[in-house]
């Protein structure tokens, strides 16, 4: 029975690959006329969009609301009114210029960017991720209410394992008595990032948005850590920055050490932001490039080479996706761990020398 | 390059979503989940400690019970021995007492027998003397019909009395 199932799965995968390859050959036949532009393809896949692609179609998209505040006030309409290249109420998606692929208002023949609060693909993805996290948290809460002191099994056990790992084995040993105060923020950040990372790996509708590989998303996360670190920092933390314990010569005539420490305030969240962004973006980019190799080789050497490449590409892409799953967890954990360390470093007290030892 | 320019709208929605998520989870989920996990961990720790304690107590109880049984056995043997000794002692005592008592009873009996014997002797003597007197009286009455004989006898008796004294 199991053997039959395995064989069916393999045949299904091969059939899908054949179908995909037929599509690919068709696509590249098109592309060879216009010239295949890998860079365009990669960035259009990694970037944001109005509307959400559906599988096997390049033109059909799930419409999403566009919310813009232009010179004529607030405008709300569905994205399918403009994604086809149409103009609606003076708004259209720019095809070139500074605001390429963004909604612009045409005023006197000039393209003006309005305040754009659209629920784009990424914004919708963020909301879906948030809802998934809330659903998970509420589910485990309900589970605890119902089962109380029973040993967790199945999904509850998995979630508990992660909470145990992040909170009890990481946040609490580092933060000590501050853990209950900042734990909820750090846990929220961890689960939100993890969910966004994993959703980004799913290629069809609820997933597929490159969320954590987008600088806006990681910037908000890093800004939150930055705000918490500096707004709740103790007197001693600021003293360490403005008047650190170094020889006078290093800080008196030229405030070299204070300057370095002061820059450190900003480099820490910057590192958080860029690390998560670059790791996730890199993972997605490699997968897309590996798949694109099929098209590129077909374009260069013909269909036979392309077909051979497709097998290698899919295998490598699959490997990369598995690796990305691991990276999703690691990056979410690293973000949380570093946030924990930054926040706990802002809570040093002079009478607690053992904290600095850690 | 679009990817490296944070889009304002996305920042806004991300911020809103993250904030909402934080407030919902910080209020309803994390404290409750953490508390539940801690409580259960505590309970498991306590349960293990309790089980260990109970086990050690059980082990001790067995040893203690063995000790008590051994003690009881020793006690029992002691008690038996003591009882045996007491029994012999008692029997011995009783025997001695019985002997003493018996002796007393025999002595008393002897004394009373002696007394009775003496009494009966006395009585017998009296009776005998009475009978003798009666006989003598009768004899005398018949024999002493005459005054001469009476005087002779009186004299004779007086002589006898004199010689006896």
Coordinates of C-alpha atoms in Angstrom, one line a residue:
Chain A
X1 CA 0.0 0.0 0.0
X2 CA 2.8 2.4 1.0
X3 CA 4.7 1.4 -2.1
X4 CA 1.7 2.2 -4.3
X5 CA 1.4 5.6 -2.6
X6 CA 5.1 6.4 -3.1
X7 CA 4.9 5.5 -6.8
X8 CA 1.8 7.6 -7.2
X9 CA 3.5 10.5 -5.6
X10 CA 6.6 10.2 -7.8
X11 CA 4.5 9.9 -11.0
X12 CA 2.5 13.0 -9.9
X13 CA 5.7 14.9 -9.3
X14 CA 7.1 13.9 -12.7
X15 CA 3.8 14.9 -14.4
X16 CA 3.8 18.2 -12.6
X17 CA 7.4 18.7 -13.7
X18 CA 6.5 17.9 -17.3
X19 CA 3.6 20.3 -17.2
X20 CA 5.8 22.9 -15.6
X21 CA 8.4 22.3 -18.2
X22 CA 5.9 22.6 -21.0
X23 CA 4.9 25.9 -19.6
X24 CA 8.5 26.9 -19.1
X25 CA 9.4 26.1 -22.7
X26 CA 6.4 28.2 -23.8
X27 CA 7.4 31.0 -21.5
X28 CA 11.0 31.0 -22.7
X29 CA 9.8 30.9 -26.3
X30 CA 8.0 34.1 -25.4
X31 CA 11.0 35.3 -23.5
X32 CA 13.4 34.6 -26.4
X33 CA 11.4 37.1 -28.4
X34 CA 11.5 39.8 -25.7
X35 CA 14.7 38.6 -24.1
X36 CA 14.7 36.8 -20.8
X37 CA 15.3 39.2 -17.9
X38 CA 16.2 37.2 -14.8
X39 CA 16.7 40.3 -12.7
X40 CA 13.2 41.6 -13.5
X41 CA 11.7 38.2 -12.7
X42 CA 13.7 37.8 -9.4
X43 CA 12.8 41.2 -8.1
X44 CA 9.2 41.1 -9.1
X45 CA 8.9 37.8 -7.2
X46 CA 10.7 39.1 -4.1
X47 CA 9.0 42.5 -4.1
X48 CA 5.7 43.7 -3.1
X49 CA 2.6 43.7 -5.4
X50 CA -0.9 44.9 -5.6
X51 CA -2.9 41.7 -5.8
X52 CA -1.8 38.2 -5.1
X53 CA -0.8 35.8 -7.8
X54 CA -2.5 32.4 -8.1
X55 CA -0.6 29.3 -9.3
X56 CA -0.1 28.7 -13.0
X57 CA -1.2 32.1 -14.1
X58 CA 0.7 35.3 -14.6
X59 CA -2.3 37.5 -15.1
X60 CA -5.0 36.3 -12.7
X61 CA -4.5 37.8 -9.3
X62 CA -6.5 37.8 -6.1
X63 CA -7.6 41.5 -5.8
X64 CA -6.6 43.4 -2.7
X65 CA -7.8 46.7 -1.5
X66 CA -5.8 49.8 -2.5
X67 CA -6.1 52.7 0.0
X68 CA -4.5 55.9 -1.1
X69 CA -4.7 59.5 0.1
X70 CA -4.0 61.7 -2.9
X71 CA -4.7 65.3 -3.7
X72 CA -8.4 64.4 -4.0
X73 CA -8.6 62.8 -0.6
X74 CA -9.1 59.2 0.4
X75 CA -9.6 56.6 -2.3
X76 CA -10.4 53.0 -1.7
X77 CA -10.7 50.5 -4.5
X78 CA -9.8 46.9 -5.4
X79 CA -6.5 46.3 -7.0
X80 CA -8.0 44.5 -10.1
X81 CA -9.1 47.9 -11.4
X82 CA -5.5 49.0 -11.9
X83 CA -3.3 45.9 -12.2
X84 CA -4.3 45.4 -15.8
X85 CA -2.6 48.7 -16.7
X86 CA -5.9 50.6 -16.4
X87 CA -6.4 54.0 -14.8
X88 CA -9.0 54.4 -12.1
X89 CA -10.0 57.8 -10.7
X90 CA -6.7 59.2 -12.0
X91 CA -4.7 56.4 -10.3
X92 CA -2.6 53.9 -12.1
X93 CA 0.4 51.7 -11.6
X94 CA 3.5 53.3 -13.0
X95 CA 5.3 51.3 -15.6
X96 CA 8.5 53.3 -15.4
X97 CA 10.1 56.1 -13.7
X98 CA 10.9 56.5 -10.0
X99 CA 7.7 54.9 -8.9
X100 CA 7.8 51.9 -11.1
X101 CA 5.2 49.3 -10.1
X102 CA 3.7 51.6 -7.5
X103 CA 0.3 53.3 -7.5
X104 CA 0.6 56.9 -8.7
X105 CA -1.8 59.7 -9.3
X106 CA -1.6 61.4 -12.6
X107 CA -1.8 65.1 -12.0
X108 CA -1.3 67.4 -15.0
X109 CA 0.5 64.6 -16.9
X110 CA 2.9 64.2 -14.0
X111 CA 3.1 61.1 -11.9
X112 CA 2.7 61.9 -8.2
X113 CA 3.0 59.3 -5.4
X114 CA 0.1 59.6 -3.0
X115 CA 0.1 58.5 0.6
X116 CA -0.2 54.8 0.0
X117 CA -1.8 52.7 2.8
X118 CA -2.8 49.9 0.4
X119 CA -3.2 46.4 1.7
X120 CA -0.6 45.1 -0.6
X121 CA 0.4 41.5 -0.9
X122 CA 3.0 41.9 1.9
X123 CA 0.6 43.9 4.1
X124 CA -2.0 41.1 3.6
X125 CA 0.6 38.5 4.3
X126 CA 1.6 40.3 7.5
X127 CA -2.0 40.2 8.6
X128 CA -2.4 36.6 7.7
X129 CA 0.7 35.8 9.7
X130 CA -0.6 37.8 12.7
X131 CA -3.9 35.9 12.5
X132 CA -2.1 32.6 12.3
X133 CA 0.0 33.5 15.4
X134 CA -3.1 34.6 17.3
X135 CA -4.9 31.4 16.3
X136 CA -2.0 29.3 17.5
X137 CA -1.7 31.1 20.8
X138 CA -5.4 31.0 21.5
X139 CA -5.5 27.4 20.6
X140 CA -2.7 26.5 23.0
X141 CA -4.4 28.7 25.7
X142 CA -7.6 26.8 25.2
X143 CA -5.7 23.6 25.3
X144 CA -4.3 24.5 28.7
X145 CA -7.7 25.6 30.0
X146 CA -9.1 22.3 29.0
X147 CA -6.3 19.9 29.8
X148 CA -4.6 21.7 32.6
X149 CA -1.9 19.6 34.0
X150 CA -1.9 16.8 31.5
X151 CA 1.2 16.2 29.4
X152 CA 1.0 18.1 26.1
X153 CA 0.7 15.9 23.0
X154 CA 0.7 16.6 19.3
X155 CA 0.7 20.3 18.3
X156 CA 0.5 21.5 21.9
X157 CA 3.7 19.6 22.6
X158 CA 5.4 21.1 19.6
X159 CA 4.4 24.7 20.5
X160 CA 5.3 24.1 24.1
X161 CA 8.7 22.8 23.0
X162 CA 9.3 26.0 21.2
X163 CA 8.1 28.2 24.1
X164 CA 10.2 26.2 26.4
X165 CA 13.3 26.7 24.2
X166 CA 12.7 30.4 23.6
X167 CA 11.4 31.5 27.0
X168 CA 12.6 29.1 29.6
X169 CA 16.0 28.3 28.1
X170 CA 16.9 31.6 26.5
X171 CA 15.0 34.6 27.7
X172 CA 14.8 33.7 31.4
X173 CA 18.4 32.8 31.9
X174 CA 19.6 36.0 30.2
X175 CA 17.1 38.4 31.7
X176 CA 16.5 36.9 35.1
X177 CA 13.8 38.9 37.0
X178 CA 13.0 41.1 34.0
X179 CA 11.9 38.1 32.0
X180 CA 8.2 38.3 32.8
X181 CA 8.2 41.9 31.7
X182 CA 9.9 41.6 28.3
X183 CA 9.1 37.9 27.7
X184 CA 5.8 38.6 26.0
X185 CA 7.3 41.0 23.5
X186 CA 10.2 38.7 22.7
X187 CA 7.9 35.7 22.4
X188 CA 5.6 37.6 20.2
X189 CA 8.5 38.8 18.0
X190 CA 9.8 35.2 17.8
X191 CA 6.5 33.6 16.8
X192 CA 5.6 36.4 14.4
X193 CA 9.0 36.2 12.6
X194 CA 8.9 32.4 12.5
X195 CA 5.4 32.4 11.1
X196 CA 6.3 35.0 8.5
X197 CA 9.5 33.2 7.6
X198 CA 7.6 29.9 7.1
X199 CA 4.7 31.4 5.3
X200 CA 7.2 33.0 2.9
X201 CA 8.3 29.5 1.9
X202 CA 4.8 28.3 1.0
X203 CA 4.4 29.2 -2.7
X204 CA 0.7 29.5 -3.0
X205 CA -1.9 31.8 -1.6
X206 CA -1.7 32.2 2.1
X207 CA 2.0 32.2 1.8
X208 CA 4.4 33.2 -0.9
X209 CA 4.8 36.8 0.2
X210 CA 8.5 37.6 0.9
X211 CA 7.7 39.2 4.3
X212 CA 10.9 39.0 6.4
X213 CA 12.9 39.5 3.2
X214 CA 11.5 42.9 3.1
X215 CA 13.3 45.8 4.7
X216 CA 10.1 47.5 5.9
X217 CA 9.1 44.5 7.9
X218 CA 12.5 43.9 9.6
X219 CA 12.9 47.6 10.1
X220 CA 9.7 47.8 12.2
X221 CA 10.8 44.8 14.2
X222 CA 14.3 46.2 14.8
X223 CA 12.7 49.6 15.7
X224 CA 10.6 48.0 18.4
X225 CA 13.6 46.4 20.0
X226 CA 15.5 49.7 19.6
X227 CA 12.7 51.6 21.3
X228 CA 12.4 49.2 24.2
X229 CA 16.1 49.0 24.7
X230 CA 16.6 52.8 24.9
X231 CA 13.3 53.9 26.5
X232 CA 13.6 51.4 29.4
X233 CA 17.4 51.7 29.7
X234 CA 18.7 52.3 33.2
X235 CA 20.8 55.3 34.3
X236 CA 23.8 53.0 34.4
X237 CA 23.2 52.1 30.7
X238 CA 23.4 55.7 29.7
X239 CA 26.4 56.3 31.9
X240 CA 28.1 53.4 30.1
X241 CA 27.4 55.1 26.8
X242 CA 28.2 58.7 27.6
X243 CA 30.9 58.3 30.2
X244 CA 32.3 54.7 29.9
X245 CA 34.8 53.2 32.3
X246 CA 37.9 53.8 30.1
X247 CA 41.1 55.9 30.6
X248 CA 40.3 59.6 30.7
X249 CA 42.4 60.3 27.6
X250 CA 40.0 58.2 25.5
X251 CA 37.0 60.3 26.4
X252 CA 38.0 63.8 27.5
X253 CA 39.5 66.0 24.9
X254 CA 38.0 64.0 22.0
X255 CA 35.0 61.9 23.0
X256 CA 36.1 58.9 21.1
X257 CA 34.7 56.1 23.3
X258 CA 31.3 57.9 23.9
X259 CA 31.0 58.4 20.2
X260 CA 31.7 54.7 19.5
X261 CA 29.2 53.7 22.2
X262 CA 26.7 56.1 20.9
X263 CA 27.0 54.7 17.4
X264 CA 26.6 51.3 18.9
X265 CA 23.0 52.2 20.0
X266 CA 22.1 52.4 16.3
X267 CA 24.3 49.7 14.8
X268 CA 22.8 47.1 17.1
X269 CA 19.2 47.3 15.7
X270 CA 20.6 48.0 12.3
X271 CA 22.4 44.7 12.5
X272 CA 19.1 43.0 13.6
X273 CA 17.3 44.5 10.7
X274 CA 19.8 43.7 8.0
X275 CA 20.6 40.2 9.3
X276 CA 17.0 38.9 9.2
X277 CA 16.4 40.7 5.9
X278 CA 19.5 39.5 4.1
X279 CA 19.2 35.9 5.3
X280 CA 15.6 35.5 4.2
X281 CA 16.0 37.4 1.0
X282 CA 19.1 35.4 0.2
X283 CA 17.3 32.1 0.7
X284 CA 14.4 33.1 -1.5
X285 CA 16.6 34.5 -4.1
X286 CA 18.7 31.3 -4.4
X287 CA 15.6 29.2 -4.9
X288 CA 14.3 31.5 -7.6
X289 CA 17.7 31.6 -9.4
X290 CA 17.9 27.8 -9.3
X291 CA 14.5 27.5 -10.9
X292 CA 15.3 30.2 -13.4
X293 CA 18.4 28.3 -14.5
X294 CA 16.0 26.0 -16.4
X295 CA 14.7 28.9 -18.4
X296 CA 18.1 30.4 -18.9
X297 CA 19.6 27.2 -20.2
X298 CA 16.6 26.5 -22.4
X299 CA 17.1 29.9 -23.8
X300 CA 20.8 29.3 -24.4
X301 CA 21.1 25.7 -25.4
X302 CA 17.7 24.5 -26.3
X303 CA 15.0 22.4 -24.9
X304 CA 17.0 19.2 -24.2
X305 CA 19.5 20.9 -21.9
X306 CA 16.7 22.8 -20.3
X307 CA 14.9 19.6 -19.4
X308 CA 18.0 18.1 -17.9
X309 CA 18.6 21.3 -16.0
X310 CA 15.1 21.3 -14.6
X311 CA 15.7 18.0 -12.7
X312 CA 18.9 19.4 -11.1
X313 CA 17.2 22.7 -10.5
X314 CA 14.2 21.2 -8.8
X315 CA 16.4 19.0 -6.6
X316 CA 18.6 21.8 -5.6
X317 CA 15.7 24.2 -5.0
X318 CA 14.0 21.5 -2.9
X319 CA 17.2 21.2 -0.8
X320 CA 17.4 25.0 -0.5
X321 CA 13.8 25.1 0.7
X322 CA 14.5 22.5 3.3
X323 CA 17.5 24.5 4.4
X324 CA 15.4 27.7 4.4
X325 CA 13.0 26.0 6.8
X326 CA 15.9 25.6 9.2
X327 CA 17.1 29.1 8.5
X328 CA 13.6 30.4 9.2
X329 CA 13.8 29.0 12.7
X330 CA 17.4 30.0 13.3
X331 CA 16.8 33.6 12.1
X332 CA 13.7 34.0 14.2
X333 CA 15.7 32.6 17.2
X334 CA 18.7 34.8 16.5
X335 CA 16.5 37.9 16.3
X336 CA 14.9 37.1 19.6
X337 CA 18.2 36.1 21.3
X338 CA 19.9 39.3 20.2
X339 CA 16.9 41.4 21.2
X340 CA 17.0 39.7 24.6
X341 CA 20.6 40.5 25.0
X342 CA 20.3 44.1 23.9
X343 CA 17.3 44.7 26.2
X344 CA 19.0 43.0 29.2
X345 CA 22.2 45.0 28.5
X346 CA 20.2 48.2 28.9
X347 CA 19.1 47.0 32.3
X348 CA 22.5 46.7 34.0
X349 CA 22.9 48.0 37.5
X350 CA 26.2 48.8 39.1
X351 CA 25.3 46.6 42.1
X352 CA 24.9 43.6 39.8
X353 CA 28.3 42.7 38.7
X354 CA 27.4 39.1 38.0
X355 CA 25.1 40.2 35.2
X356 CA 28.1 41.5 33.3
X357 CA 30.0 38.3 33.8
X358 CA 27.4 36.3 31.8
Chain B
X1 CA 15.9 49.3 -6.0
X2 CA 12.5 48.8 -4.5
X3 CA 13.6 46.0 -2.1
X4 CA 16.0 48.3 -0.2
X5 CA 13.6 51.2 0.1
X6 CA 11.2 50.5 3.0
X7 CA 7.7 51.4 1.7
X8 CA 5.8 53.7 4.0
X9 CA 2.5 51.9 3.7
X10 CA 4.0 48.6 4.5
X11 CA 5.9 50.0 7.5
X12 CA 2.5 51.4 8.7
X13 CA 0.7 48.1 8.4
X14 CA 3.5 46.1 9.8
X15 CA 3.6 48.4 12.8
X16 CA -0.1 48.2 13.3
X17 CA -0.2 44.5 12.9
X18 CA 2.7 43.9 15.2
X19 CA 1.3 46.2 17.9
X20 CA -2.1 44.5 17.8
X21 CA -0.5 41.1 17.9
X22 CA 1.7 42.2 20.8
X23 CA -1.2 43.5 22.9
X24 CA -3.4 40.6 22.2
X25 CA -0.8 38.0 23.0
X26 CA 0.7 39.8 25.9
X27 CA -2.7 40.1 27.5
X28 CA -4.3 36.8 26.7
X29 CA -1.7 34.3 25.7
X30 CA 1.9 34.5 27.0
X31 CA 1.4 35.1 30.7
X32 CA -1.2 32.3 30.8
X33 CA 0.9 29.9 28.8
X34 CA 4.0 30.6 30.8
X35 CA 2.1 30.3 34.1
X36 CA 0.6 27.0 33.0
X37 CA 3.9 25.6 32.0
X38 CA 5.6 26.8 35.2
X39 CA 2.8 25.4 37.3
X40 CA 3.0 22.1 35.6
X41 CA 6.7 21.9 35.8
X42 CA 6.4 22.7 39.6
X43 CA 3.8 20.0 40.0
X44 CA 5.9 17.4 38.2
X45 CA 9.0 18.4 40.3
X46 CA 6.9 18.1 43.4
X47 CA 5.4 14.8 42.3
X48 CA 8.8 13.4 41.6
X49 CA 10.1 14.6 45.0
X50 CA 7.1 13.2 46.7
X51 CA 7.4 9.9 44.9
X52 CA 11.1 9.6 45.9
X53 CA 10.2 10.5 49.5
X54 CA 7.5 8.0 49.5
X55 CA 9.8 5.3 48.1
X56 CA 12.5 6.0 50.6
X57 CA 9.9 6.0 53.3
X58 CA 8.6 2.7 52.0
X59 CA 12.1 1.2 52.0
X60 CA 12.6 2.5 55.6
X61 CA 9.2 1.2 56.6
X62 CA 10.2 -2.3 55.5
X63 CA 13.5 -2.1 57.4
X64 CA 11.6 -0.7 60.4
X65 CA 9.0 -3.4 60.2
X66 CA 11.7 -6.0 60.1
X67 CA 13.4 -4.4 63.1
X68 CA 10.2 -4.3 65.0
X69 CA 9.4 -7.9 64.2
X70 CA 12.9 -8.9 65.3
X71 CA 12.4 -6.9 68.5
X72 CA 9.1 -8.4 69.1
X73 CA 10.5 -11.9 68.6
X74 CA 13.3 -11.2 71.1
X75 CA 10.7 -9.8 73.5
X76 CA 8.5 -12.8 73.0
X77 CA 11.3 -15.1 73.8
X78 CA 12.2 -13.1 76.9
X79 CA 8.7 -13.0 78.0
X80 CA 8.3 -16.7 77.6
X81 CA 11.4 -17.4 79.5
X82 CA 10.3 -15.0 82.2
X83 CA 6.9 -16.6 82.3
X84 CA 8.5 -20.0 82.6
X85 CA 10.6 -18.8 85.4
X86 CA 7.7 -17.2 87.1
X87 CA 5.7 -20.3 86.7
X88 CA 8.3 -22.5 88.4
X89 CA 8.7 -19.9 91.0
X90 CA 5.0 -19.8 91.7
X91 CA 4.7 -23.5 91.8
X92 CA 7.7 -23.6 94.1
X93 CA 6.2 -21.0 96.3
X94 CA 2.9 -22.6 96.3
X95 CA 4.4 -25.9 97.2
X96 CA 6.4 -24.4 100.1
X97 CA 3.3 -22.5 101.3
X98 CA 1.2 -25.7 101.0
X99 CA 3.8 -27.5 103.0
X100 CA 3.8 -24.8 105.7
X101 CA 0.0 -24.7 105.7
X102 CA -0.3 -28.4 105.9
X103 CA 2.1 -28.5 108.7
X104 CA 0.2 -25.8 110.5
X105 CA -3.1 -27.7 109.9
X106 CA -1.5 -30.9 111.2
X107 CA 0.0 -29.1 114.2
X108 CA -3.4 -27.6 115.0
X109 CA -5.0 -31.0 114.5
X110 CA -2.5 -32.6 116.7
X111 CA -3.0 -29.9 119.3
X112 CA -6.8 -30.3 119.2
X113 CA -6.4 -34.0 119.2
X114 CA -4.2 -33.8 122.2
X115 CA -6.7 -31.5 123.9
X116 CA -9.6 -33.7 123.0
X117 CA -7.7 -36.6 124.2
X118 CA -6.9 -34.9 127.5
X119 CA -10.5 -33.8 127.8
X120 CA -11.9 -37.2 127.0
X121 CA -9.3 -38.6 129.4
X122 CA -10.6 -36.1 132.1
X123 CA -14.1 -37.0 131.3
X124 CA -13.3 -40.6 131.2
X125 CA -11.6 -40.2 134.6
X126 CA -14.6 -38.4 136.0
X127 CA -17.0 -40.9 134.6
X128 CA -14.9 -43.7 135.8
X129 CA -14.7 -42.1 139.2
X130 CA -18.4 -41.5 139.2
X131 CA -19.1 -45.0 138.2
X132 CA -16.6 -46.2 140.8
X133 CA -18.2 -44.0 143.3
X134 CA -21.6 -45.3 142.4
X135 CA -20.3 -48.8 142.5
X136 CA -18.6 -48.1 145.7
X137 CA -21.7 -46.5 147.1
X138 CA -23.7 -49.5 146.1
X139 CA -21.0 -51.8 147.5
X140 CA -20.8 -49.7 150.6
X141 CA -24.5 -49.5 151.0
X142 CA -24.7 -53.2 150.9
X143 CA -21.5 -53.8 152.9
X144 CA -21.9 -51.1 155.5
X145 CA -25.1 -52.1 156.8
X146 CA -23.6 -52.3 160.1
X147 CA -22.0 -49.5 162.1
X148 CA -19.0 -51.5 162.9
X149 CA -18.1 -52.2 159.4
X150 CA -18.6 -48.5 158.8
X151 CA -16.3 -47.5 161.5
X152 CA -13.7 -50.0 160.4
X153 CA -13.7 -48.8 156.9
X154 CA -13.6 -45.1 157.9
X155 CA -10.6 -45.8 159.9
X156 CA -9.0 -47.8 157.2
X157 CA -9.7 -45.0 154.7
X158 CA -8.3 -42.4 157.0
X159 CA -5.2 -44.4 157.4
X160 CA -4.9 -44.8 153.7
X161 CA -5.3 -41.0 153.3
X162 CA -2.6 -40.5 155.8
X163 CA -0.2 -42.7 154.2
X164 CA -0.9 -41.2 150.8
X165 CA -0.1 -37.8 152.0

